CSV table of C-alpha atoms and ligand atoms in Angstrom, one decimal:
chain,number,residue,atom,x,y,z
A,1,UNK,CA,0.0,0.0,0.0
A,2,UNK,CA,3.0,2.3,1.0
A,3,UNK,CA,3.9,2.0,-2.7
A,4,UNK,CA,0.9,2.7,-4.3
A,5,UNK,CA,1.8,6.4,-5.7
A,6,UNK,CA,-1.5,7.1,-6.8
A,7,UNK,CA,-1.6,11.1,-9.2
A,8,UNK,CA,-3.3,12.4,-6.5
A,9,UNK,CA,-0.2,11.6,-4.2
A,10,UNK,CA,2.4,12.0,-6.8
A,11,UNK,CA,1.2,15.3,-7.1
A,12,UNK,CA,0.7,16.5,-3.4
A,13,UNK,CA,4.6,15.4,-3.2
A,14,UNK,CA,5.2,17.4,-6.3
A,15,UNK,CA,3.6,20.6,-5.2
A,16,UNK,CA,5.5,20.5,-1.7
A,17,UNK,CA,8.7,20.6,-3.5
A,18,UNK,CA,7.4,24.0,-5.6
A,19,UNK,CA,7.8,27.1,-3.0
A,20,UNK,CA,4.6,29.4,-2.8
A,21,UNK,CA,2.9,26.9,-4.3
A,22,UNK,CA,-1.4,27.6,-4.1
A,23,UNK,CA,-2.5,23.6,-4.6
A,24,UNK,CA,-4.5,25.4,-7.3
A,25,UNK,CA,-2.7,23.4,-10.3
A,26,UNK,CA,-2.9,20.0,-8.2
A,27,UNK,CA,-6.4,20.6,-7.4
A,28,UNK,CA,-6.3,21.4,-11.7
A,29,UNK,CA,-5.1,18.2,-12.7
A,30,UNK,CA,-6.7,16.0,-10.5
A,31,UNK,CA,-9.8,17.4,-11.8
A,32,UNK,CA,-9.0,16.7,-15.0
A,33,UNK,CA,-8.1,13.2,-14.4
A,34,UNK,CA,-11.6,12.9,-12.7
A,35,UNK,CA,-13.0,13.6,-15.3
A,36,UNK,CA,-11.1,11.5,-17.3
A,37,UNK,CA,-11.9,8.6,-15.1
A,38,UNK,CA,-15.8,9.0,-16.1
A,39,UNK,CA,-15.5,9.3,-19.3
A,40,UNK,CA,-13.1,5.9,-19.0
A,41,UNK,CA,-15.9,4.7,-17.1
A,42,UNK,CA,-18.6,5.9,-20.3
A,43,UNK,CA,-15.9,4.5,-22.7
A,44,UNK,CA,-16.0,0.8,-21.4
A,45,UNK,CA,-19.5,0.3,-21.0
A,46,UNK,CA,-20.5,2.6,-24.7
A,47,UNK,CA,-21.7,-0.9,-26.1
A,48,UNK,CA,-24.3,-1.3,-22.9
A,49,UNK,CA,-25.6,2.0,-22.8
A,50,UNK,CA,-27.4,4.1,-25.7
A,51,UNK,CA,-24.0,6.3,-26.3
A,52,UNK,CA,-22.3,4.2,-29.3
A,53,UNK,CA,-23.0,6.1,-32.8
A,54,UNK,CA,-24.0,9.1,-34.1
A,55,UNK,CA,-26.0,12.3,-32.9
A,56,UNK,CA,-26.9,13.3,-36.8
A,57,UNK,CA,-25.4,16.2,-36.0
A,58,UNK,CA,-22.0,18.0,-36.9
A,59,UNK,CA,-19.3,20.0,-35.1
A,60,UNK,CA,-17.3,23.0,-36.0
A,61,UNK,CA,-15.1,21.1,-37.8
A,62,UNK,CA,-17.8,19.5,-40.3
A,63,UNK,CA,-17.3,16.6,-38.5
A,64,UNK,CA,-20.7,14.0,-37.5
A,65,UNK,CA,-20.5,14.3,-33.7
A,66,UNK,CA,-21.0,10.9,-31.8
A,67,UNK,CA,-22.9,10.7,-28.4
A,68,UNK,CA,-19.7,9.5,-26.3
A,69,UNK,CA,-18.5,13.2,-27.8
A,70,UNK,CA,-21.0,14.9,-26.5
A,71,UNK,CA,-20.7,13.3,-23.3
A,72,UNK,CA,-16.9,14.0,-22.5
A,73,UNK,CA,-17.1,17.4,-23.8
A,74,UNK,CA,-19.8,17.8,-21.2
A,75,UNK,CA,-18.1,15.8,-18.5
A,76,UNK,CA,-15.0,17.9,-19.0
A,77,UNK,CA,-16.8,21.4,-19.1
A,78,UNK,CA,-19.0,20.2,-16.0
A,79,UNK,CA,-15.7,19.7,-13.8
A,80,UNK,CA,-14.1,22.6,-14.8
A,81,UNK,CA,-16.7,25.0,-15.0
A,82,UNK,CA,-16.8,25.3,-11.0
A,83,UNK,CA,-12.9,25.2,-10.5
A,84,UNK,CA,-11.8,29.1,-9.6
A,85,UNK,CA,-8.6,28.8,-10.9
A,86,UNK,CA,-9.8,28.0,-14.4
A,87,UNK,CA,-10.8,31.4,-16.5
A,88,UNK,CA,-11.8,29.9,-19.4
A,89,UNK,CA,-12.3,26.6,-21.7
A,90,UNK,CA,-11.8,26.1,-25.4
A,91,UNK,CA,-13.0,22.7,-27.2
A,92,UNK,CA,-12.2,21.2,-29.8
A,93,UNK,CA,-16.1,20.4,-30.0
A,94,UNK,CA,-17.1,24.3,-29.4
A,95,UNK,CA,-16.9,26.8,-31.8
A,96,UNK,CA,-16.1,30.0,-29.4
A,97,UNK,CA,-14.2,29.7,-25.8
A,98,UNK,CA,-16.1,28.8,-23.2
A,99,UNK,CA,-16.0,31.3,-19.9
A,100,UNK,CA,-15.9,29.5,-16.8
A,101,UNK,CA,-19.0,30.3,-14.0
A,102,UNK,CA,-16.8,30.2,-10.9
A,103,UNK,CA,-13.2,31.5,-12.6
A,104,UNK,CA,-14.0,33.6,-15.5
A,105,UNK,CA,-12.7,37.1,-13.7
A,106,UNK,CA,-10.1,35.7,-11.7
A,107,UNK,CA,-9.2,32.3,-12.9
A,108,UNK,CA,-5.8,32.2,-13.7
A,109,UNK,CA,-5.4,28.9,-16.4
A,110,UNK,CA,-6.8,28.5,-19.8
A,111,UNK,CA,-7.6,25.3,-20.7
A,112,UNK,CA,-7.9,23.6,-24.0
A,113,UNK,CA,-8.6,20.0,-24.8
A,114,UNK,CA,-9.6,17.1,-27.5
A,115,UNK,CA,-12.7,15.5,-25.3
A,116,UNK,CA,-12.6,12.3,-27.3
A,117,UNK,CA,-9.7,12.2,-29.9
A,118,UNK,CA,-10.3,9.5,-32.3
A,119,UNK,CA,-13.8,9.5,-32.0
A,120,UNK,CA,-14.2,7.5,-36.0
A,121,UNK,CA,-13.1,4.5,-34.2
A,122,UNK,CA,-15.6,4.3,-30.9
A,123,UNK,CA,-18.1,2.4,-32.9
A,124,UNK,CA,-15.5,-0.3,-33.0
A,125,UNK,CA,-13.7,-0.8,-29.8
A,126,UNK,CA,-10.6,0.7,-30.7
A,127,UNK,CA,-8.3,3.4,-28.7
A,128,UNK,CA,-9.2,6.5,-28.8
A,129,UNK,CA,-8.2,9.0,-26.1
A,130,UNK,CA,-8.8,12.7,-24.4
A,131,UNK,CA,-6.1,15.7,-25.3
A,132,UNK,CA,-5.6,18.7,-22.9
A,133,UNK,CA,-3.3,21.4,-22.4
A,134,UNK,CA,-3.1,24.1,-19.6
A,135,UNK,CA,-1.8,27.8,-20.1
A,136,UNK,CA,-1.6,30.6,-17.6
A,137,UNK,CA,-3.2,33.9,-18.9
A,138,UNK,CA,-1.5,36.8,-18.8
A,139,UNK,CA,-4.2,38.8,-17.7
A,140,UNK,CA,-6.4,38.6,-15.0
A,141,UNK,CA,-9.8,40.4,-13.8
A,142,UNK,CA,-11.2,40.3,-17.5
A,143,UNK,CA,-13.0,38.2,-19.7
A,144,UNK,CA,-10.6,35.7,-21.5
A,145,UNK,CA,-10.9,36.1,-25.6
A,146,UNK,CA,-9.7,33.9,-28.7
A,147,UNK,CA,-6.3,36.0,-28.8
A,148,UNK,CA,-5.7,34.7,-25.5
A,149,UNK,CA,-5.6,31.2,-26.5
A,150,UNK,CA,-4.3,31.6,-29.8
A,151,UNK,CA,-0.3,32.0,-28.6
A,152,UNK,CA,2.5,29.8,-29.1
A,153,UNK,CA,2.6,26.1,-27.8
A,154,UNK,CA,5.7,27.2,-25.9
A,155,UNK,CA,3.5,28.9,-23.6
A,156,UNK,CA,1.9,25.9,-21.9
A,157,UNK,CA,2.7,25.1,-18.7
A,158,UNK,CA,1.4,21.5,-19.0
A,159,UNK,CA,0.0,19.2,-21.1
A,160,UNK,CA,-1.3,15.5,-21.7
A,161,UNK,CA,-3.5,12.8,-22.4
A,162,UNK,CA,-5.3,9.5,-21.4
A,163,UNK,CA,-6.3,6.7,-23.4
A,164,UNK,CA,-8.8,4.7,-23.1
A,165,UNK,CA,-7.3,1.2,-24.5
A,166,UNK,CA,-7.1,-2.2,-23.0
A,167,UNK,CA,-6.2,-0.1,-19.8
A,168,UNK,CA,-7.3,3.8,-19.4
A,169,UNK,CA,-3.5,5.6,-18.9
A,170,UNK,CA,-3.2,9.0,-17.8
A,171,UNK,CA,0.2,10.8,-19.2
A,172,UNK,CA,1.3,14.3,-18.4
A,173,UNK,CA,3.9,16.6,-18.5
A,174,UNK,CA,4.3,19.7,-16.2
A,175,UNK,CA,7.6,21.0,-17.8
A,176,UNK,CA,10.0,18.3,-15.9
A,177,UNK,CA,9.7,15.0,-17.8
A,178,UNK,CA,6.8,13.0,-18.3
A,179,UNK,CA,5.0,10.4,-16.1
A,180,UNK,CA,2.4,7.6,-16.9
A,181,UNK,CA,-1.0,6.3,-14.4
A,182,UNK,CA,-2.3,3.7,-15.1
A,183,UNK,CA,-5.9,3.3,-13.6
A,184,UNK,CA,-6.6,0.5,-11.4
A,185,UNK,CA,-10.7,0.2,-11.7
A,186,UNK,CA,-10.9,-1.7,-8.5
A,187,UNK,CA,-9.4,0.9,-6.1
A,188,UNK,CA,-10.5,4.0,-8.8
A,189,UNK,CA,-7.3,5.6,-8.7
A,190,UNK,CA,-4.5,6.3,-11.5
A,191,UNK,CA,-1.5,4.6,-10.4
A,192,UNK,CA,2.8,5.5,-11.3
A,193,UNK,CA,3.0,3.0,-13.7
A,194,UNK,CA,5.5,4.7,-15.8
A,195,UNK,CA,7.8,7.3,-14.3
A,196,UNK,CA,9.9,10.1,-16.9
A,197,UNK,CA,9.3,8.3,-19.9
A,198,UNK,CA,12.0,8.5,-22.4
A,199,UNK,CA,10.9,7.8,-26.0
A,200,UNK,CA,13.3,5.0,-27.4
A,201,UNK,CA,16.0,6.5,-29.5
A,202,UNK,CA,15.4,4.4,-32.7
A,203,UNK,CA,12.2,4.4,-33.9
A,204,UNK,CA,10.4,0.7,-34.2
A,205,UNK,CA,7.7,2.2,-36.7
A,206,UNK,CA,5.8,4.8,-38.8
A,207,UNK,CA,2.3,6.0,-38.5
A,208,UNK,CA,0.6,7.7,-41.2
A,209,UNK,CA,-2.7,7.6,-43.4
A,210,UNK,CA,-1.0,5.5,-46.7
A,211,UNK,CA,-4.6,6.2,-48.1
A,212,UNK,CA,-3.8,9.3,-49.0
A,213,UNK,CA,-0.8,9.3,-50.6
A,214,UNK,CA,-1.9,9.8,-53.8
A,215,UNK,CA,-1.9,13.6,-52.5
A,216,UNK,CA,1.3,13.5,-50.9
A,217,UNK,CA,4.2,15.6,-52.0
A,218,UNK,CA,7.8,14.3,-53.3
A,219,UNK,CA,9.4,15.1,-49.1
A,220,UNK,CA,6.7,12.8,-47.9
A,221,UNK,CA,7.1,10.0,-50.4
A,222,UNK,CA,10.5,10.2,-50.0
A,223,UNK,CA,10.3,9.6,-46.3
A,224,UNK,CA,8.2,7.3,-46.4
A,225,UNK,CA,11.0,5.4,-49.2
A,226,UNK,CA,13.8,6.0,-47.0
A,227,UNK,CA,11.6,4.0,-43.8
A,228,UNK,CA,10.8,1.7,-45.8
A,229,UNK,CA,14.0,0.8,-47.4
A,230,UNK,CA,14.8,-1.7,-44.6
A,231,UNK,CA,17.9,-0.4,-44.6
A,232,UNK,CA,19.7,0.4,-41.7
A,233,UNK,CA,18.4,1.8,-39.6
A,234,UNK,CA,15.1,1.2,-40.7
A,235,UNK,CA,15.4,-2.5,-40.7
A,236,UNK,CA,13.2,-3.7,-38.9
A,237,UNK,CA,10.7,-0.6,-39.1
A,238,UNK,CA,6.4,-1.3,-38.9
A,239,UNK,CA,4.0,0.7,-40.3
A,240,UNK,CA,1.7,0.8,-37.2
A,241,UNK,CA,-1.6,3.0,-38.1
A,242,UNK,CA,-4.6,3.2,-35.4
A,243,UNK,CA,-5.9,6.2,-36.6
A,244,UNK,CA,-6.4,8.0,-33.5
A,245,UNK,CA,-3.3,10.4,-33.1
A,246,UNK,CA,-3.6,10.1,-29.3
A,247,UNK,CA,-3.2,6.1,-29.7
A,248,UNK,CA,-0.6,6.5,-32.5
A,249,UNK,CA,1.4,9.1,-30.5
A,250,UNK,CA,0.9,6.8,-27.1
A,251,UNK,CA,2.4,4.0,-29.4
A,252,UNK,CA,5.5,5.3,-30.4
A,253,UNK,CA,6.5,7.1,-26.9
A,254,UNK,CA,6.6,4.0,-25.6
A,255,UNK,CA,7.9,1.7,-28.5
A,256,UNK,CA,10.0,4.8,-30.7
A,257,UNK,CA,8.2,5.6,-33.7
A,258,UNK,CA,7.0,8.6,-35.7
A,259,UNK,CA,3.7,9.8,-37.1
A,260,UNK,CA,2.8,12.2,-39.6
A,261,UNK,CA,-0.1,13.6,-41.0
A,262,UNK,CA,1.5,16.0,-43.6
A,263,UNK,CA,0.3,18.8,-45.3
A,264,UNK,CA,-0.5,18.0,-49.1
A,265,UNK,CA,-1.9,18.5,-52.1
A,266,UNK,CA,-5.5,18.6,-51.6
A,267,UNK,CA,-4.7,19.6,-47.4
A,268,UNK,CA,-1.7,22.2,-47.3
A,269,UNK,CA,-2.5,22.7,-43.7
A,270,UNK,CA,-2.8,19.0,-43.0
A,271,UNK,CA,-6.0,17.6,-40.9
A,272,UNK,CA,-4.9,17.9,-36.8
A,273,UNK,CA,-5.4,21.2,-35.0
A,274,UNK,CA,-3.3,23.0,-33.2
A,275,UNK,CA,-4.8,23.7,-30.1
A,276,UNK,CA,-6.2,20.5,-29.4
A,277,UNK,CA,-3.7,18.1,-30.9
A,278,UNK,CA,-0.7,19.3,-31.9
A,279,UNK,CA,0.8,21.8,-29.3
A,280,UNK,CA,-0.6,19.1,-26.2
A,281,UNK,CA,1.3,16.4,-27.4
A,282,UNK,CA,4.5,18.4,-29.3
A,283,UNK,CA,5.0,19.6,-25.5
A,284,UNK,CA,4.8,15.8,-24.2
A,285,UNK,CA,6.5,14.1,-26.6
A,286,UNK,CA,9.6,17.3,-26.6
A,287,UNK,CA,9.3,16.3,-22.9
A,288,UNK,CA,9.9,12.8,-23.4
A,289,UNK,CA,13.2,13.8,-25.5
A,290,UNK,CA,11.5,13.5,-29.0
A,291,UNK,CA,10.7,16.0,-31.7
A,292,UNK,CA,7.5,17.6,-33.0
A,293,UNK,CA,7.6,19.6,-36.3
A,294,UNK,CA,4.9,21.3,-39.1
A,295,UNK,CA,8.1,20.5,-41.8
A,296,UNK,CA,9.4,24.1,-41.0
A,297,UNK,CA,9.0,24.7,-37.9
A,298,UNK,CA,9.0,23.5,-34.0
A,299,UNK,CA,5.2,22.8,-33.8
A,300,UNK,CA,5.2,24.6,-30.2
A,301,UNK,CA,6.9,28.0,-32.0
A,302,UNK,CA,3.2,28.0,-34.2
A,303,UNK,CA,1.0,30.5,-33.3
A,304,UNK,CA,-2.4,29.5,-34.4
A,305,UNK,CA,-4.5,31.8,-36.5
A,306,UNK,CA,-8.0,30.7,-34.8
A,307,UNK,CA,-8.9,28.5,-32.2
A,308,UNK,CA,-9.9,25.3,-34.7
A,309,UNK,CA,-6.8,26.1,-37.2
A,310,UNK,CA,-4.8,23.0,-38.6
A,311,UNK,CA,-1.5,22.0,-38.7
A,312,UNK,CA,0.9,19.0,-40.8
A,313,UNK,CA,2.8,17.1,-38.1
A,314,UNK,CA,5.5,14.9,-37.9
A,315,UNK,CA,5.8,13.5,-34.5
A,316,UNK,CA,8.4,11.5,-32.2
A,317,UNK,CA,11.9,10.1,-32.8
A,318,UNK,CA,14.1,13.1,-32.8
A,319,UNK,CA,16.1,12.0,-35.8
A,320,UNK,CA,13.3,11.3,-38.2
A,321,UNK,CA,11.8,14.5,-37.5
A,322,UNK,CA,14.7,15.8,-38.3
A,323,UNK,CA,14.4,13.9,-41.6
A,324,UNK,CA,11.7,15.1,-42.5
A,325,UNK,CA,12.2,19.1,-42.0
A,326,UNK,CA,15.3,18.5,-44.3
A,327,UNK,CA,13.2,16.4,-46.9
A,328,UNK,CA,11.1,19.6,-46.9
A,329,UNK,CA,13.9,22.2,-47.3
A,330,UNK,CA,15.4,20.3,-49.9
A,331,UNK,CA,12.6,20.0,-51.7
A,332,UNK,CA,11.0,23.4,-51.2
A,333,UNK,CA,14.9,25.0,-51.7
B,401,AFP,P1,-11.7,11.9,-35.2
B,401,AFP,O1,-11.6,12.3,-33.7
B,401,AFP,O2,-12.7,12.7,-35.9
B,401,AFP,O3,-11.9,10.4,-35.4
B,401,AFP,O4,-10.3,12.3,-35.8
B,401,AFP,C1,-9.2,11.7,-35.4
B,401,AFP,C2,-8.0,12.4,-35.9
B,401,AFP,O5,-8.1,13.8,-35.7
B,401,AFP,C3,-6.7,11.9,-35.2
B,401,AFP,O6,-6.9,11.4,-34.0
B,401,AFP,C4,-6.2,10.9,-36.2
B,401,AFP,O7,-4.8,10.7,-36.2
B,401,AFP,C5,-6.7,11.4,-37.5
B,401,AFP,O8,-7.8,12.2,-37.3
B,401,AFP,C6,-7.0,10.3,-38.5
B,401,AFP,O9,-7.3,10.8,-39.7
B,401,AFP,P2,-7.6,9.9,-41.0
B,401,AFP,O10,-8.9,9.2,-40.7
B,401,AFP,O11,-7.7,10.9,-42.1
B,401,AFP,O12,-6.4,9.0,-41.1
């Protein structure tokens, strides 16, 4: 029992090592794991209750919203919405920012998350996962706006994720390395199950959408060539393709990999968003000693021109990011 460092615990520990610290951005995240923990809860029994499929209608993005997206964008907004310290919320599932009825004046974080990332897949039991990022605003006693979110990635102070696979795993970053929970559903709690993980420094495989390759440009076939050479050191190099970034992302932190979902022909700005996607898990996966990069730039230097904007990204083993920027610049001079 002595050893059972649940997040709650980890995190008490944490903010006694922080002078001045408020409890505040414990108080944060283990509200945000709650609610993580429901929707977990949702997740594993979708197939029992009436939540699997569609709601006929379609978000922001022009997307067909499932229930179980409804649900965790509600479960998150419910939890958050009475937290002081939180000013105000933006969803991936909203179209405007969201102001928070206890914090909105004097609530000092901004919050941004992906309620159900990979939502395409629910309606077959496959991984899909919740995104989230914190910021701290740099303004209080107002009303938060759009410009107030729409800042670099740089400027989070933590980010993370949980997916809901054949275990629920909480991972998070507050700027110092990045630690894993598992959740153990008989005691309810997340549990250390993987403390500062490292991403592997070769990477084991590739993750992108093949099926569109037919609108591709020559840097992405060409990386895609040179991974699939099976040449050294791409040997022994998978494709691995879930289709939920989260999932795909979770993969290759643990295993090494990269993903991409380029920009490209028919997509210049690729399909992921910034807010939601890219900047939460560039700051993770930077944290975790890997690389994230639009093919120009470090995806946490992009400034996003509105809260739903898109990004390309190439995601994971530092050295094939690194690849892939100079694919780019060679072939864009
Ligand atoms: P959904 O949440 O709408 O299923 O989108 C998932 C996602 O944004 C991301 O999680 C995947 O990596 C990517 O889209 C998959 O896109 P393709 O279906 O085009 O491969």
């Amino acid at each position: 029992m002595a050893d059972l460092m649940t997040l709650s615990r980890y995190n008490l520990q944490r903010k006694r090592d922080y002078e001045g610290a408020t409890g505040d951005f414990t108080l944060l995240i283990n509200h945000l794991a709650l609610a993580m923990k429901v929707v977990s809860r949702e997740v594993a029994r979708a197939g029992l209750l009436d939540v699997l499929g569609k709601t006929g209608a379609e978000n922001v993005q022009g997307e067909q919203v499932t229930k179980l997206d409804v649900l965790s964008n509600e479960m998150l907004i419910e939890v958050l919405n009475d937290l002081p310290m939180v000013a105000a919320i933006a969803s991936e599932e909203d179209e405007e920012i969201r102001l928070t009825r206890a914090g909105r004046l004097s609530g000092r974080y901004l919050i941004c998350f992906d309620p159900l990332d990979g939502s395409s897949n629910i309606d077959v039991n496959a991984t899909i996962g919740t995104i989230f990022s914190v910021r701290k605003r740099h303004e209080i006693g107002r009303d938060a706006t759009e410009a107030d979110f729409c800042r670099a990635g740089s400027e989070q102070i933590a980010a993370g994720y949980c997916v809901y696979g054949s275990s629920t795993m909480f991972v998070y970053s507050t700027g110092d390395g990045v630690d894993g929970f598992t959740l153990d559903p008989n005691v309810g709690e997340f549990v250390l199950s993987h403390p500062d993980i490292r991403i592997p420094a070769s990477a084991t495989c590739w993750s992108a959408n093949v099926g569109n390759a037919r609108n591709w440009r020559q840097e992405t076939h060409a990386f895609v060539r040179t991974l699939g050479s099976g040449e050294a050191p791409y040997a022994k190099c998978s494709l691995r393709y879930i289709g939920t970034l989260v999932a795909d992302v979770h993969r290759n932190l643990l295993q090494g990999g990269v993903f991409f979902y380029p920009g490209d022909t028919k997509a210049p700005n690729g399909k992921l968003r910034v807010l939601y996607e890219a900047h939460p898990l560039a700051y993770v996966v930077e944290q975790a000693g890997g690389k994230a990069s639009d093919g120009w730039r470090r995806i946490l230097d992009v400034v996003p021109s509105g809260l739903h904007a898109r990004t390309p990204l190439i995601i994971g083993n530092a050295r094939e990011v690194d690849l892939y920027a100079s694919l780019c610049a060679a072939s864009h001079g």
